[in-house]
XYZ file of C-alpha atoms in Angstrom:
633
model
C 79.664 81.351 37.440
C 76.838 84.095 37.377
C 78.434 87.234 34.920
C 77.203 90.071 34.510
C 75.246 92.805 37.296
C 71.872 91.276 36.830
C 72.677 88.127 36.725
C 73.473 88.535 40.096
C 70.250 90.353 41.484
C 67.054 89.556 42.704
C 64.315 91.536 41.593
C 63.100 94.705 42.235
C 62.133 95.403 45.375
C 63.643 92.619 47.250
C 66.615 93.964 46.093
C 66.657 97.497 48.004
C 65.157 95.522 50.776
C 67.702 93.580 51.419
C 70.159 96.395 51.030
C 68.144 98.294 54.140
C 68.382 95.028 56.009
C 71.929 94.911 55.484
C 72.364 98.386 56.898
C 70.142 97.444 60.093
C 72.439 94.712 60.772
C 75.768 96.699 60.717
C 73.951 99.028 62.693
C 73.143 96.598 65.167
C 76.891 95.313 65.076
C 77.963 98.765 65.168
C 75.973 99.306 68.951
C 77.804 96.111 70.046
C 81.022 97.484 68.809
C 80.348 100.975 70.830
C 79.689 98.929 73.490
C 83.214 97.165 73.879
C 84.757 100.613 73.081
C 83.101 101.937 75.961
C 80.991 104.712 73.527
C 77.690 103.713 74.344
C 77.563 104.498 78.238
C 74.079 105.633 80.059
C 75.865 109.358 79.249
C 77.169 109.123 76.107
C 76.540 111.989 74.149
C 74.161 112.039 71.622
C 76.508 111.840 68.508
C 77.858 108.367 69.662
C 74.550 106.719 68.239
C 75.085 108.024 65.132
C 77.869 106.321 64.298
C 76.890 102.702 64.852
C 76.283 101.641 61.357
C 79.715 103.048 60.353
C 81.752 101.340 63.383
C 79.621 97.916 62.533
C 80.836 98.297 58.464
C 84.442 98.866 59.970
C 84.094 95.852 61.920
C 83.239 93.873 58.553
C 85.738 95.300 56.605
C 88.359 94.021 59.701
C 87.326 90.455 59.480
C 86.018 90.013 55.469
C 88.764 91.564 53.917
C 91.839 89.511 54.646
C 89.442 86.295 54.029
C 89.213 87.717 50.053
C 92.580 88.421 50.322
C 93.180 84.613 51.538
C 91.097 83.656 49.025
C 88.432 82.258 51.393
C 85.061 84.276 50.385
C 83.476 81.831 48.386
C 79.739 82.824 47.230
C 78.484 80.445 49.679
C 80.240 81.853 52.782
C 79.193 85.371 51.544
C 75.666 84.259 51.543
C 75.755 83.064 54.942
C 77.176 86.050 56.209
C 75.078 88.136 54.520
C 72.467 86.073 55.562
C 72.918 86.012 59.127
C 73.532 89.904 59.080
C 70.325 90.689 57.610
C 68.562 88.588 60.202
C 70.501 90.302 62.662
C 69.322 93.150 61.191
C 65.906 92.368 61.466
C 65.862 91.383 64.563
C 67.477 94.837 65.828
C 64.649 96.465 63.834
C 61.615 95.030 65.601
C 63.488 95.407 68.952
C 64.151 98.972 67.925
C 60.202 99.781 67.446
C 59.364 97.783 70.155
C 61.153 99.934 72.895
C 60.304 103.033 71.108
C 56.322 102.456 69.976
C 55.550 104.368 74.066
C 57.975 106.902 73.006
C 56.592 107.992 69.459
C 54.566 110.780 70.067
C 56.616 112.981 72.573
C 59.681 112.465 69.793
C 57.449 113.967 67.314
C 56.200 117.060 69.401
C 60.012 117.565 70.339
C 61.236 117.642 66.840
C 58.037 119.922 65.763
C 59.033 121.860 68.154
C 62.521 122.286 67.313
C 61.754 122.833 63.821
C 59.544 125.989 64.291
C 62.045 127.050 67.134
C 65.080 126.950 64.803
C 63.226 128.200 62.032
C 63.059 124.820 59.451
C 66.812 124.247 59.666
C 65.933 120.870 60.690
C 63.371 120.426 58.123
C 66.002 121.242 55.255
C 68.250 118.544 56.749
C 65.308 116.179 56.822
C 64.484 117.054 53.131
C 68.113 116.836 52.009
C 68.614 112.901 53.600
C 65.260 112.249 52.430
C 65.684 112.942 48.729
C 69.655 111.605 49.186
C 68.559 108.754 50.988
C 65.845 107.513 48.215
C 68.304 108.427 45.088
C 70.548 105.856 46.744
C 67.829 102.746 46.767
C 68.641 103.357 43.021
C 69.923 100.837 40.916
C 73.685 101.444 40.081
C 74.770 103.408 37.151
C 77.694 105.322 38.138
C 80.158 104.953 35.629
C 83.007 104.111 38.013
C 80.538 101.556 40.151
C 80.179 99.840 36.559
C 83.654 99.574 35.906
C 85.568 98.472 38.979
C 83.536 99.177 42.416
C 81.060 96.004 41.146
C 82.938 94.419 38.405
C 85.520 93.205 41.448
C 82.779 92.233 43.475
C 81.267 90.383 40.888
C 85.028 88.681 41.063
C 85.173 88.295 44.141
C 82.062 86.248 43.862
C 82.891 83.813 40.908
C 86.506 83.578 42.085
C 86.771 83.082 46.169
C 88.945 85.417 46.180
C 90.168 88.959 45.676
C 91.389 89.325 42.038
C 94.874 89.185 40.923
C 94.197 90.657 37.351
C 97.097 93.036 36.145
C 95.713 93.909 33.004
C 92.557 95.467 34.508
C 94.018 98.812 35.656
C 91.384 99.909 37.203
C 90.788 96.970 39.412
C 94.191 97.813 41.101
C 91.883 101.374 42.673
C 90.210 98.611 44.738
C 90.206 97.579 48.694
C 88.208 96.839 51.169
C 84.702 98.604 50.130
C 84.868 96.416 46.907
C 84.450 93.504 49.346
C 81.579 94.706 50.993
C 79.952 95.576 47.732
C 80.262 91.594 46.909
C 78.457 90.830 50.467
C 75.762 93.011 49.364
C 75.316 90.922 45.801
C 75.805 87.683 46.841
C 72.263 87.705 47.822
C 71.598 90.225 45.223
C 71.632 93.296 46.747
C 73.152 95.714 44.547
C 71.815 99.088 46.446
C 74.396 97.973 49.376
C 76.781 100.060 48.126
C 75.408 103.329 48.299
C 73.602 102.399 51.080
C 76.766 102.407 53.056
C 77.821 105.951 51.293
C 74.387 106.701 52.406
C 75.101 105.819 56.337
C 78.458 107.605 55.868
C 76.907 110.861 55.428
C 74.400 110.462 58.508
C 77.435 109.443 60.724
C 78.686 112.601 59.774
C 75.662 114.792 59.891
C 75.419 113.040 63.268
C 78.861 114.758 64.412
C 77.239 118.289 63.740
C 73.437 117.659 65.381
C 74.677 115.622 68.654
C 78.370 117.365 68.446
C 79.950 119.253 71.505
C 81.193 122.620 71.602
C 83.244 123.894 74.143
C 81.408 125.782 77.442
C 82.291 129.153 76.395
C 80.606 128.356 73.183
C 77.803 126.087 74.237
C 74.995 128.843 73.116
C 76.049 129.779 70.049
C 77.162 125.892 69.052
C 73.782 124.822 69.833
C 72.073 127.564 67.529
C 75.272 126.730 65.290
C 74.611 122.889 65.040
C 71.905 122.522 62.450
C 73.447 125.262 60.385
C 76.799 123.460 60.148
C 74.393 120.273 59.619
C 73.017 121.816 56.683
C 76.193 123.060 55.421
C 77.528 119.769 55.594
C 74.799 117.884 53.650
C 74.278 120.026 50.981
C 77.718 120.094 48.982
C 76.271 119.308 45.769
C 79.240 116.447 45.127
C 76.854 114.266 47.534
C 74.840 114.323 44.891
C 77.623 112.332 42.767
C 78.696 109.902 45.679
C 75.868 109.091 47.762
C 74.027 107.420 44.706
C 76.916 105.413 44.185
C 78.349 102.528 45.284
C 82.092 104.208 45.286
C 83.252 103.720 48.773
C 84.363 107.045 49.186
C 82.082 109.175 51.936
C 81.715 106.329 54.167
C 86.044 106.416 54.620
C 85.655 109.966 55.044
C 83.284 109.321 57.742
C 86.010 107.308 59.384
C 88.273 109.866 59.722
C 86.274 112.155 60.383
C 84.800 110.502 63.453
C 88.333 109.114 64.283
C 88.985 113.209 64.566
C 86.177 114.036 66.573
C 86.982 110.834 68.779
C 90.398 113.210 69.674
C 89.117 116.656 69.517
C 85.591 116.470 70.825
C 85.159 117.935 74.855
C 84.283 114.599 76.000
C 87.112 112.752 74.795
C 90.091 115.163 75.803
C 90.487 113.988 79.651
C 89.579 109.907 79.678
C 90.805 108.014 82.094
C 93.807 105.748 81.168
C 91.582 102.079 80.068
C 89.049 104.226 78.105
C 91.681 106.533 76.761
C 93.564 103.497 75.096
C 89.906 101.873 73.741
C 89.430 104.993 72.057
C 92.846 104.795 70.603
C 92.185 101.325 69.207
C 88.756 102.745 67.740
C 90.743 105.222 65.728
C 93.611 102.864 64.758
C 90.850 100.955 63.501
C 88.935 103.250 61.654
C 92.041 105.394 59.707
C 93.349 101.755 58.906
C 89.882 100.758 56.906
C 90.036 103.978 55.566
C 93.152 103.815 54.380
C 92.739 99.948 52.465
C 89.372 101.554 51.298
C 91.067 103.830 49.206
C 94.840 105.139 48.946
C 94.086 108.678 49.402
C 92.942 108.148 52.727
C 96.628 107.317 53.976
C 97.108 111.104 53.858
C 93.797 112.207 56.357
C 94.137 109.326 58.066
C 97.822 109.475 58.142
C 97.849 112.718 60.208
C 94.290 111.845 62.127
C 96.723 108.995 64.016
C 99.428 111.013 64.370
C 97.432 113.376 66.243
C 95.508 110.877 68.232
C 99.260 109.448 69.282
C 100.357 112.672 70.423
C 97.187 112.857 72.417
C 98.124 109.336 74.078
C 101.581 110.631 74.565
C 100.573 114.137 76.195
C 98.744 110.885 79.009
C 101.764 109.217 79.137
C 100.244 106.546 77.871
C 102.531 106.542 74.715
C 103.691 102.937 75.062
C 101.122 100.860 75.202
C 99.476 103.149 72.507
C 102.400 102.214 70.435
C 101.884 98.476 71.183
C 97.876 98.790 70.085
C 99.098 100.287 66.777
C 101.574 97.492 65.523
C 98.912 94.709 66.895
C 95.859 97.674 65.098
C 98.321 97.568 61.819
C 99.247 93.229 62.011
C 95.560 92.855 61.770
C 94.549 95.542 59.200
C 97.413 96.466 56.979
C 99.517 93.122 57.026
C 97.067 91.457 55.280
C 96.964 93.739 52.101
C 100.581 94.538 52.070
C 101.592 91.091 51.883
C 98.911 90.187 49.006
C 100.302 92.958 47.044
C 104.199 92.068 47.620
C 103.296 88.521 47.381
C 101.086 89.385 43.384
C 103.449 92.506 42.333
C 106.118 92.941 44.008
C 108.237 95.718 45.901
C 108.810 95.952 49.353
C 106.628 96.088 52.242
C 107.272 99.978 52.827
C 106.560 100.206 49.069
C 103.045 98.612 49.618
C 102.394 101.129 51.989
C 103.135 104.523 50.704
C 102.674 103.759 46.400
C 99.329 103.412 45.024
C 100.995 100.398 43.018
C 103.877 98.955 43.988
C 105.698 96.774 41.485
C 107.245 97.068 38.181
C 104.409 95.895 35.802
C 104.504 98.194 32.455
C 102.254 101.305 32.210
C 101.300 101.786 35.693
C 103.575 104.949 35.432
C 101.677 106.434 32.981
C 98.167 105.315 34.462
C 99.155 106.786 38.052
C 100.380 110.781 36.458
C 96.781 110.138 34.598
C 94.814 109.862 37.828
C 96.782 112.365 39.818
C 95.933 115.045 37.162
C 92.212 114.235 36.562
C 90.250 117.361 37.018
C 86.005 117.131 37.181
C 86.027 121.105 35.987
C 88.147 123.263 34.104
C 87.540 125.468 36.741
C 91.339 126.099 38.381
C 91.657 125.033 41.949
C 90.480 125.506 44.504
C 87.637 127.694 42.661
C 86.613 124.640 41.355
C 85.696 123.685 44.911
C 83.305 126.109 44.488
C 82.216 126.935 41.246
C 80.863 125.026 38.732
C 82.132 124.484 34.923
C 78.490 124.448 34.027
C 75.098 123.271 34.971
C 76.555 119.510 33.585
C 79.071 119.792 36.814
C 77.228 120.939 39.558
C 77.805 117.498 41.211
C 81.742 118.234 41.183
C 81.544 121.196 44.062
C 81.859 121.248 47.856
C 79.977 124.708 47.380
C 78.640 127.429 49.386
C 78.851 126.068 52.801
C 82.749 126.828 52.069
C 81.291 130.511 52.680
C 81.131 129.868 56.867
C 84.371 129.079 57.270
C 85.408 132.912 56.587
C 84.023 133.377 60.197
C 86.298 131.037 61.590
C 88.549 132.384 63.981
C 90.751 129.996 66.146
C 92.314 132.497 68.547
C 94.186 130.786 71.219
C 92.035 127.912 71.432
C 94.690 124.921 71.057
C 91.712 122.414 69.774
C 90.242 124.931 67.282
C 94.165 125.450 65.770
C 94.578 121.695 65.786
C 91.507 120.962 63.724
C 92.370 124.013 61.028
C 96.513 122.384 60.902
C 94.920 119.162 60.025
C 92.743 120.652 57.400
C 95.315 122.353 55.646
C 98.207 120.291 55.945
C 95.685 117.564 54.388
C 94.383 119.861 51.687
C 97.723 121.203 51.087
C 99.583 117.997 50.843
C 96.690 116.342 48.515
C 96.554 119.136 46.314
C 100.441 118.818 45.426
C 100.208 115.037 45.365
C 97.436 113.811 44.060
C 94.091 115.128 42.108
C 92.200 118.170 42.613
C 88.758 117.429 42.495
C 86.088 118.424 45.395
C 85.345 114.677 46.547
C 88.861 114.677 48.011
C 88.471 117.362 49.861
C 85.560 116.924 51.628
C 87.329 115.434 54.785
C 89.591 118.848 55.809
C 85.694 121.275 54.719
C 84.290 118.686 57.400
C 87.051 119.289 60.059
C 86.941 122.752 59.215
C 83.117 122.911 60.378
C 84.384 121.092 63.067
C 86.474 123.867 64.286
C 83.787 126.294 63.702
C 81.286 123.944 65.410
C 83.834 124.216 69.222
C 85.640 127.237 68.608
C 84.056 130.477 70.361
C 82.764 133.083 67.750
C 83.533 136.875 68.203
C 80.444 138.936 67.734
C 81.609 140.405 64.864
C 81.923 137.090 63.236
C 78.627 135.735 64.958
C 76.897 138.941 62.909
C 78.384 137.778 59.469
C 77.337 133.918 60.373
C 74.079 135.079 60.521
C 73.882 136.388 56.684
C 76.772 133.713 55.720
C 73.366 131.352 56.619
C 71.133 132.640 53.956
C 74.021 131.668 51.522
C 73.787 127.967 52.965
C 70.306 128.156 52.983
C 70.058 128.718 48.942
C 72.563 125.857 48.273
C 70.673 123.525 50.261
C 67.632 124.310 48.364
C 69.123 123.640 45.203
C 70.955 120.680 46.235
C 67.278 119.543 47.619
C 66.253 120.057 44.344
C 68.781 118.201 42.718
C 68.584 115.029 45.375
C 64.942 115.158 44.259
C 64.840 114.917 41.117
C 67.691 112.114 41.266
C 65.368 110.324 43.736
C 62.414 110.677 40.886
C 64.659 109.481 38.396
C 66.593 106.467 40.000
C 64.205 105.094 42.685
C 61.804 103.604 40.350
C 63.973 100.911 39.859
C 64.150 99.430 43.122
C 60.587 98.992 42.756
C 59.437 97.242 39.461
C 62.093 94.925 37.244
C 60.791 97.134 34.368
C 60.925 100.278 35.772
C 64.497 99.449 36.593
C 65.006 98.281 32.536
C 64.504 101.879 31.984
C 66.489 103.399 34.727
C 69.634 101.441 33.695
C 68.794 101.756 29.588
C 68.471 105.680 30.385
C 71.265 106.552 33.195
C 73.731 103.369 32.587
C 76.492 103.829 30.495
C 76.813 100.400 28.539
C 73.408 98.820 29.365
C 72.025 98.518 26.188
C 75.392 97.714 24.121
C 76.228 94.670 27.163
C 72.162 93.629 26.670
C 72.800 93.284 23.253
C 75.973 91.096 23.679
C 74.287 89.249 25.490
C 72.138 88.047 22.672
C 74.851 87.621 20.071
C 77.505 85.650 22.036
C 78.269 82.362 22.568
C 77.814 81.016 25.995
C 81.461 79.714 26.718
C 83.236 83.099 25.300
C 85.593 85.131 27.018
C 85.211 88.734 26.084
C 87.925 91.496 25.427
C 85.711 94.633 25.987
C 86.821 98.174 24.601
C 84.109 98.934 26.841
C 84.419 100.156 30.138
C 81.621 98.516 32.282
C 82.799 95.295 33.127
C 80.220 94.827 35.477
C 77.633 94.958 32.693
C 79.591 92.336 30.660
C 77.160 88.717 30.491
C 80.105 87.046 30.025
C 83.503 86.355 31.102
C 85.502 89.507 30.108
C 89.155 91.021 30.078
C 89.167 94.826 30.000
C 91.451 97.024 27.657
C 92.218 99.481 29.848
C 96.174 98.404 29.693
C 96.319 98.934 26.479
C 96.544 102.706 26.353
C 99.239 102.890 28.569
C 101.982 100.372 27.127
C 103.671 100.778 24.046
C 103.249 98.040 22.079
C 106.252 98.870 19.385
C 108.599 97.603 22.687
C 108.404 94.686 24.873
C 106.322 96.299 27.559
C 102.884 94.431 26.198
C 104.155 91.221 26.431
C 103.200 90.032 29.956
C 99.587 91.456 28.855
C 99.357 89.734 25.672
C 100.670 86.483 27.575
C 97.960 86.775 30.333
C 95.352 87.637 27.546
C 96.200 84.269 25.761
C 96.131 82.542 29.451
C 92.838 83.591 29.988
C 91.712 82.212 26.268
C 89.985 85.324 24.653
C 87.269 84.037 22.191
C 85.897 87.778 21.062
C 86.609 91.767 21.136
C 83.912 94.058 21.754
C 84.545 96.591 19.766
C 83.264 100.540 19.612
C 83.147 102.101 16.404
C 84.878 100.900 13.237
C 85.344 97.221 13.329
C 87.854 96.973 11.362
C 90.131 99.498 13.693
C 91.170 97.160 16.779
C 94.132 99.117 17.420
C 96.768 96.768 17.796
C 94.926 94.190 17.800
C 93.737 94.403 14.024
C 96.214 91.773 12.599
C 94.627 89.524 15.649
C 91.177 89.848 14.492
C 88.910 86.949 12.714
C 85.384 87.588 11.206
C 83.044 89.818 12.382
C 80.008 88.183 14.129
C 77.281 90.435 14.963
C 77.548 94.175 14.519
C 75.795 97.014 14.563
C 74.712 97.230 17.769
C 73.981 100.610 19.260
C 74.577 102.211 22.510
C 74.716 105.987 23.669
C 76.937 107.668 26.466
C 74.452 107.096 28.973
C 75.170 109.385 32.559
C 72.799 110.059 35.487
C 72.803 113.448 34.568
C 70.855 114.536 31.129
C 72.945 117.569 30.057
C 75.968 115.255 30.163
C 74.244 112.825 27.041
C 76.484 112.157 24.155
C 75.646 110.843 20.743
C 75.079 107.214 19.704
C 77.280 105.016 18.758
C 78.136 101.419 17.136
C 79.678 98.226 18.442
C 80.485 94.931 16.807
C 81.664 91.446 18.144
C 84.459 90.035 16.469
C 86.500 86.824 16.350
C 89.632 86.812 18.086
C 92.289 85.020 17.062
C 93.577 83.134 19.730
C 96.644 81.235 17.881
C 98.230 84.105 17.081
C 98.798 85.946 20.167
C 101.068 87.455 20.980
C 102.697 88.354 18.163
C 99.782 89.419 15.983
C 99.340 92.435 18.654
C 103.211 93.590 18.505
C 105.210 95.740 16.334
C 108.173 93.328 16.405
C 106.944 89.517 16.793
C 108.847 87.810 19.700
C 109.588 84.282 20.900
C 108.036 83.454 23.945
């Protein structure tokens, strides 16, 4: 078994490489897959193309997911998919430039043209993918990509199979995206990731430069289009997710696509066959979204519910109905029954709780997540306003501005876009956390809405200064995606280069580096520390541990497991003597100081060094050296 992130990697830049590669190939799926959905027609409209690499990462997700879950995505079986993909990929490339090498000039006078005509609207865009687009090719050092987003790839990978681990809270945020992230390593690719965050945002830039707005509004949505582009590409919490590899704006792509798939001009009268193949597209895509990651049941929740009603106002309710229990048998079975089957609770339990079950200290570990806040800012100012200069990368921001000209009126499409949007922000505010990533999906419906409904020319006047406002933000943001691309590109192109990219912006490198050195080869680490992907050997996270109480019995089916997986040695942060509850379990102390610092992508965020120590753990005397009252197992 290969532990650890770099373990698993090739080396700069065959790395990012492969990770474009990758993309090519789920783009090229992603045409096929338009193609059987009847979406890429000789007059499809423009944003149809757009969305390719999206629909060909949903088709992934469809097959590779239940295979982890089934235990049956062994390294080598990775490889070869991942293998054949990038081929694929390849392939579609050089076919690509092939067809278009006659066409290359008159595409560039057109979109000169457009850019003076529109007065560099387009060029902004262009800037702001450009400088996204490179700080993605970056190595990964988000903090939550170190914990869980890799570390269960890198499990998926060593195990076959999609990890049962109970004691690892954090691994219990994970779905579907986590097994893409392993595809992407098992040939070690670790820019996949936020690659696919990457394409997320261009399917959904895609929806505002190809979209459709209704006749009545066809001038003013064409002038409107790279405006709303803008606004949607420059919320400075892109910043945070595109140079991840959290699979968060590719789901909101889904749904968001799955929305325009119901709302959009083109797709309101279909005949009855392409009417249902469109309904099976967005059955598809809210059901990845929602095993991607929980809070997506809510958007994509009320996205289906909307695109049934649409099948039902056809009469074609029925066999709608039969397409969603044959869309749900083939995406949600699979995960439901893995988690009834590992923790328990019923099926409907499964569906509708974050964790279902009755391990200890989930309870505590679920209110914690619901009421994490990025800002101190209260809501929903902190959509818009940032705590300081270290959480600029926490706002939706200024394009919010446009949506004070959005008047619905009587059109019925317009009002069912803005219901969506605020039963989905309302609902998720109540229930779950209020931080601007998970609201990005009703601001994107919202534009929407602004993007087909017809503007007053009182409201058309205060667009036109609202524009300025966007136009600052996305210079800033530019700014910002610039200077992320200067400081994380490097290292996808030298191994050292990326040394000091991960040593600077990764929180844990150094400290896990230095492990490395010290420990034995067969141990099996229990880290303090919260990058397990960083961790060169086999490691159990302590994560649990601040949620149980370990004066009751609630630790014990922790401290059982712990024993089951034979823990050798606990990383430890700070005093080495302190291991919590696990002081009476500790031996001697084999290597210490080592030194690490609070390392974050962005420098006014930098905290103050600290030390770590490896110490013996001993093994005998669990688990009653770790509890309050000893116990007979």
């Amino acid at each position: 078994m290969n532990y650890g992130l770099d373990a698993n990697l090739v080396s700069p830049p065959f790395s990012a490489f492969i990770a474009l590669m990758l993309i090519a190939g789920c783009d090229a799926l992603g045409v096929r897959g338009a193609r059987w959905f009847g979406l890429m027609g000789p007059f499809a409209p423009a944003w149809h193309r757009f969305q390719a690499p999206i629909l060909g990462v949903m088709l992934l997700s469809t097959v590779l997911y239940p295979l982890a879950l089934a235990g049956l995505t062994t390294r080598g079986f990775l490889q070869f998919i991942a293998v054949g993909l990038s081929i694929f990929g390849i392939m579609h490339v050089v076919i690509a430039l092939r067809k278009s090498a006659i066409c290359d000039v008159l595409a560039l006078r057109h979109f000169f043209r457009r850019l003076i005509s529109l007065r560099g609207w387009y060029l902004l865009l262009m800037l702001l993918l450009i400088g996204m687009g490179l700080a993605a090719l970056g190595p990964a050092t988000n903090a939550d990509s170190l914990d869980y987003h890799m570390g269960v790839a890198l499990a998926i990978l060593n195990t076959g199979t999609f990890p049962f681990a109970p004691e690892w809270f954090h691994s219990r945020l994970s779905g579907n995206g986590e097994v893409l992230n392993a595809l992407g390593l098992s040939i070690g690719s670790e820019q996949f990731g936020s690659l696919l965050q990457f394409a997320g945002l261009i399917g959904v830039v895609g929806l505002f430069i190809g979209g459709e707005a209704d006749k009545r509004n066809c001038e003013q949505g064409s002038y409107h289009r790279p405006i709303l582009a803008v606004a949607a590409a420059s919320a400075p919490v892109l910043l945070f997710l595109v140079s991840s590899s959290k699979p968060q704006l590719l789901y909101v792509a889904m749904t968001t696509l799955s929305l325009a798939l119901i709302i959009f001009p083109s797709r309101r009268y279909l005949a009855p066959r392409p009417a249902l193949l469109g309904f099976a597209l967005i059955c598809l895509l809210v059901m990845t979204a929602s095993q991607g990651k929980f809070s997506f049941l809510l958007g994509g929740g009320v996205v289906g519910l909307l695109a049934l009603a649409m099948m039902a106002r056809q009469r074609l309710l029925l066999p709608a109905i039969g397409i969603g229990i044959l869309a749900s048998l083939v995406v949600l079975a699979p995960p439901l029954l893995w988690k009834h089957f590992h923790f328990g609770g019923g099926f409907i339990e499964a569906l509708i709780k974050p964790f279902p079950g009755d391990w200890p200290g989930y309870v505590g570990f679920e209110a914690k997540l619901r009421g994490y806040q990025d800002s101190p800012v209260p809501f929903p100012l902190s959509l818009v306003i940032p705590f300081g200069i270290g959480t600029i990368s926490t706002i939706i921001g200024a394009g919010l501005i446009l949506l004070l000209c959005l008047r619905p009126g009587r059109d019925p499409w317009a009002w069912t876009l803005v219901s969506a949007a605020l039963f989905t922000t309302v609902i998720g505010a109540t229930l779950g956390q209020v931080t601007s990533r998970f609201y990005l999906e009703p601001y994107y419906w919202l534009l929407m809405a602004l993007l087909i409904a017809p503007v007053s020319m009182t409201n058309y006047r205060a667009f036109k200064w609202m524009r300025w406002v966007v136009m600052g933000q996305a210079v800033l943001t530019i700014s910002f995606g610039f200077y992320g691309a200067v400081t994380l590109a490097p290292g996808a192109v030298t191994a050292a280069w990326r040394d000091r990219v991960m040593d600077r912006y990764a929180n844990g490198y150094s400290v896990m580096k230095w492990a490395d050195s010290v420990l034995p080869v067969d141990a099996v680490l229990l880290s303090t520390h919260r990058s397990v992907a960083l961790a060169p050997r086999d490691v159990v996270p302590m994560d649990w541990a601040n949620y149980v109480n370990f004066d009751s019995a609630e630790a014990l089916p922790y401290l059982v497991r712990l024993k089951e997986r034979g823990i050798s040695h606990m990383l430890m942060i700070g005093d080495p003597g302190n291991g919590g509850p696990f002081t009476r379990c500790l031996g001697r102390t084999i290597a210490g100081p080592g030194y690490g610092r609070p390392a974050t992508r962005n420098p006014f965020n930098a905290g103050e060094q600290y030390t770590a120590w490896i110490v013996e753990i001993n093994l005998g005397g669990l688990p009653n050296c770790a509890l309050s009252q000893p116990t007979k197992l």
